[in-house]
CSV table of C-alpha atoms in Angstrom, one decimal:
chain,number,residue,atom,x,y,z
A,8,PHE,CA,0.0,0.0,0.0
A,9,ALA,CA,1.2,3.5,-0.8
A,10,THR,CA,1.6,5.9,2.0
A,11,ALA,CA,-0.3,9.2,1.8
A,12,ASN,CA,2.9,11.1,1.2
A,13,LYS,CA,3.8,8.8,-1.7
A,14,ILE,CA,0.3,9.3,-3.2
A,15,GLU,CA,0.6,13.0,-2.8
A,16,LYS,CA,3.9,13.1,-4.6
A,17,GLN,CA,2.5,11.0,-7.5
A,18,ILE,CA,-0.6,13.3,-7.7
A,19,GLU,CA,1.6,16.4,-7.7
A,20,LYS,CA,3.6,15.0,-10.6
A,21,TYR,CA,0.5,13.9,-12.6
A,22,PHE,CA,-1.3,17.3,-12.2
A,23,ASN,CA,1.9,19.4,-12.4
A,24,VAL,CA,1.1,21.2,-9.1
A,25,LYS,CA,3.3,22.1,-6.2
A,26,TYR,CA,1.2,20.7,-3.5
A,27,ALA,CA,-1.3,17.8,-3.0
A,28,ILE,CA,-2.9,17.1,0.4
A,29,THR,CA,-4.8,13.9,1.0
A,30,VAL,CA,-7.9,14.1,3.1
A,31,ASN,CA,-10.4,11.7,4.5
A,32,SER,CA,-13.1,12.9,2.2
A,33,TRP,CA,-13.8,15.4,-0.5
A,34,THR,CA,-16.1,17.3,1.9
A,35,SER,CA,-13.2,17.6,4.4
A,36,GLY,CA,-11.0,18.9,1.6
A,37,LEU,CA,-13.5,21.6,0.6
A,38,ILE,CA,-14.0,22.6,4.2
A,39,ALA,CA,-10.3,23.0,4.6
A,40,ALA,CA,-9.9,25.0,1.4
A,41,VAL,CA,-12.8,27.3,2.3
A,42,GLY,CA,-11.3,27.8,5.8
A,43,ALA,CA,-7.8,28.3,4.4
A,44,ILE,CA,-8.7,31.2,2.1
A,45,GLY,CA,-10.2,32.9,5.1
A,46,ILE,CA,-14.0,32.8,4.6
A,47,GLU,CA,-15.7,34.2,7.7
A,48,PRO,CA,-19.2,34.7,9.0
A,49,GLY,CA,-21.2,37.1,6.8
A,50,ASP,CA,-18.9,36.7,3.7
A,51,GLU,CA,-20.6,35.6,0.5
A,52,VAL,CA,-19.4,32.8,-1.7
A,53,ILE,CA,-20.8,32.3,-5.2
A,54,VAL,CA,-21.7,28.7,-6.1
A,55,PRO,CA,-23.6,27.2,-9.1
A,56,GLU,CA,-27.2,26.5,-8.5
A,57,VAL,CA,-26.8,23.0,-9.9
A,58,THR,CA,-24.5,21.0,-7.7
A,59,TRP,CA,-24.5,18.6,-4.8
A,60,ILE,CA,-25.4,19.9,-1.3
A,61,ALA,CA,-21.8,19.1,-0.2
A,62,THR,CA,-20.5,22.0,-2.3
A,63,VAL,CA,-22.6,24.5,-0.3
A,64,ALA,CA,-22.3,23.0,3.2
A,65,PRO,CA,-18.7,24.2,3.8
A,66,ILE,CA,-19.8,27.8,3.1
A,67,THR,CA,-22.5,27.6,5.7
A,68,TYR,CA,-20.1,25.8,8.2
A,69,CYS,CA,-18.1,29.0,8.2
A,70,GLY,CA,-21.2,31.1,8.8
A,71,ALA,CA,-20.9,32.5,5.3
A,72,ILE,CA,-23.7,32.9,2.8
A,73,PRO,CA,-24.0,31.0,-0.4
A,74,VAL,CA,-25.0,33.0,-3.5
A,75,PHE,CA,-26.3,30.9,-6.3
A,76,CYS,CA,-25.5,31.7,-9.9
A,77,ASP,CA,-27.1,30.3,-13.1
A,78,VAL,CA,-25.4,27.6,-15.1
A,79,ASP,CA,-24.9,27.1,-18.8
A,80,PRO,CA,-27.6,24.7,-20.1
A,81,ASN,CA,-25.1,22.8,-22.2
A,82,THR,CA,-22.3,22.2,-19.7
A,83,TRP,CA,-24.3,22.6,-16.5
A,84,CYS,CA,-21.3,24.7,-15.2
A,85,ALA,CA,-21.3,28.3,-14.1
A,86,THR,CA,-20.4,31.0,-16.6
A,87,SER,CA,-18.4,34.1,-16.0
A,88,GLU,CA,-21.4,36.2,-16.9
A,89,ALA,CA,-23.6,34.5,-14.3
A,90,VAL,CA,-20.9,34.8,-11.7
A,91,ALA,CA,-20.3,38.5,-12.5
A,92,ARG,CA,-24.0,39.2,-11.9
A,93,CYS,CA,-23.7,37.8,-8.4
A,94,ILE,CA,-20.6,39.6,-7.2
A,95,GLY,CA,-21.3,42.0,-4.4
A,96,PRO,CA,-19.4,43.9,-1.8
A,97,ARG,CA,-19.3,40.9,0.6
A,98,THR,CA,-18.2,38.3,-2.1
A,99,LYS,CA,-15.0,36.7,-0.9
A,100,ALA,CA,-14.8,33.5,-3.0
A,101,ILE,CA,-16.3,31.7,-6.0
A,102,ILE,CA,-16.6,27.9,-6.1
A,103,ILE,CA,-16.8,26.5,-9.6
A,104,VAL,CA,-18.0,22.9,-10.1
A,105,ASP,CA,-16.7,20.8,-13.0
A,106,LEU,CA,-20.2,19.1,-12.9
A,107,TYR,CA,-20.4,15.5,-14.2
A,108,GLY,CA,-16.9,16.0,-15.6
A,109,ASN,CA,-18.0,18.9,-17.8
A,110,MET,CA,-15.8,21.9,-17.9
A,111,PRO,CA,-16.8,25.5,-17.9
A,112,ASN,CA,-15.1,28.3,-19.9
A,113,TRP,CA,-12.0,28.6,-17.6
A,114,ASP,CA,-10.4,31.4,-19.7
A,115,ASP,CA,-13.3,33.7,-18.9
A,116,LEU,CA,-13.7,32.6,-15.3
A,117,LYS,CA,-9.9,33.1,-14.6
A,118,ALA,CA,-10.0,36.5,-16.2
A,119,LEU,CA,-13.0,37.5,-14.0
A,120,SER,CA,-11.2,36.2,-10.9
A,121,LYS,CA,-8.1,38.2,-11.7
A,122,LYS,CA,-10.1,41.4,-12.5
A,123,SER,CA,-12.2,41.2,-9.4
A,124,GLY,CA,-9.5,39.9,-7.1
A,125,ILE,CA,-11.9,37.1,-5.9
A,126,PRO,CA,-10.3,33.7,-5.6
A,127,ILE,CA,-11.8,30.6,-7.2
A,128,LEU,CA,-12.0,27.2,-5.6
A,129,GLU,CA,-12.4,24.4,-8.1
A,130,ASP,CA,-14.8,21.5,-7.1
A,131,SER,CA,-13.4,18.8,-9.3
A,132,ALA,CA,-15.0,15.9,-7.3
A,133,GLU,CA,-16.4,14.3,-10.5
A,134,ALA,CA,-13.7,15.5,-13.0
A,135,LEU,CA,-10.7,13.3,-12.7
A,136,GLY,CA,-9.6,12.8,-16.3
A,137,SER,CA,-11.5,15.8,-17.6
A,138,SER,CA,-9.7,18.7,-19.3
A,139,TYR,CA,-10.3,22.1,-20.7
A,140,GLN,CA,-8.2,23.1,-23.8
A,141,GLY,CA,-5.6,20.4,-22.9
A,142,GLU,CA,-5.3,21.4,-19.3
A,143,LYS,CA,-6.4,18.9,-16.7
A,144,ALA,CA,-9.3,19.6,-14.3
A,145,GLY,CA,-8.0,20.7,-11.0
A,146,GLY,CA,-5.5,23.3,-12.2
A,147,PHE,CA,-7.7,26.3,-12.5
A,148,GLY,CA,-8.5,27.6,-9.1
A,149,LYS,CA,-6.5,28.8,-6.1
A,150,ALA,CA,-7.2,25.3,-4.9
A,151,SER,CA,-9.1,22.3,-6.2
A,152,VAL,CA,-10.5,19.3,-4.5
A,153,PHE,CA,-11.1,15.8,-6.0
A,154,SER,CA,-13.1,13.0,-4.6
A,155,PHE,CA,-12.2,9.3,-4.4
A,156,HIS,CA,-15.7,8.3,-3.1
A,157,ARG,CA,-17.0,5.0,-4.4
A,158,THR,CA,-19.3,6.8,-6.9
A,159,LYS,CA,-16.4,8.8,-8.6
A,160,THR,CA,-14.2,8.1,-11.6
A,161,ILE,CA,-11.3,6.7,-9.6
A,162,THR,CA,-12.1,5.4,-6.2
A,163,THR,CA,-10.4,4.4,-3.0
A,164,GLY,CA,-13.8,3.8,-1.3
A,165,GLU,CA,-13.6,7.2,0.3
A,166,GLY,CA,-11.1,10.1,0.5
A,167,GLY,CA,-10.1,13.1,-1.5
A,168,ILE,CA,-7.2,15.3,-2.3
A,169,ILE,CA,-6.6,19.1,-2.4
A,170,LEU,CA,-4.3,20.6,-5.1
A,171,THR,CA,-2.7,24.0,-4.9
A,172,ASP,CA,0.3,25.9,-6.0
A,173,ASP,CA,-0.1,28.4,-3.1
A,174,PRO,CA,2.4,27.6,-0.2
A,175,ALA,CA,0.4,29.5,2.4
A,176,LEU,CA,-2.8,27.8,1.5
A,177,PHE,CA,-1.0,24.4,1.5
A,178,GLU,CA,0.3,25.0,5.0
A,179,ARG,CA,-3.1,26.2,6.3
A,180,CYS,CA,-4.8,23.2,4.8
A,181,LYS,CA,-2.4,20.8,6.4
A,182,ILE,CA,-3.3,22.3,9.8
A,183,LEU,CA,-7.0,22.3,9.1
A,184,ARG,CA,-6.8,18.7,7.9
A,185,ASP,CA,-5.6,17.6,11.3
A,186,HIS,CA,-8.1,19.4,13.5
A,187,GLY,CA,-5.8,22.4,14.0
A,188,ARG,CA,-2.7,20.5,15.0
A,189,ALA,CA,0.6,21.6,13.4
A,190,PRO,CA,2.1,18.9,11.1
A,191,GLY,CA,4.4,16.6,13.0
A,192,SER,CA,3.1,17.5,16.4
């Protein structure tokens, strides 16, 4: 059996990211990512109206408010236009879902994120193996989270993984993954 660290290194190489953090479930991974970017009570997080309840739950766990945006009828994914209509003064993050392995127009979404200064978290729970213009799912947000639940593309029965290139977010996620304990303590 591969150790978590060995799996993390293999995933980093496959996705060409700096950091991969294994978690006990996709849900725990998104909870850690939402917490690591600093979402607080009263903040708003934009999320597609078509998704699984688990995409929204971490927002409410932080006391933040989910703001639902429309989705494209062909991809079932959020569009930059729909997200832009939902941005308000309390918007602190956007969660984009690669729903059913479908991919949104990431060029437009990344441009909107850069222009607005609002980070994107990528929910890639169902998108392992999907790509957008040759780039693998999981490489578009400040962090992304994949699921290895028994109903997903690749399964370990349960579990998930967070991907990021941000060293501060990586360190924060490692602490949040372990109930607030510093790694190695």
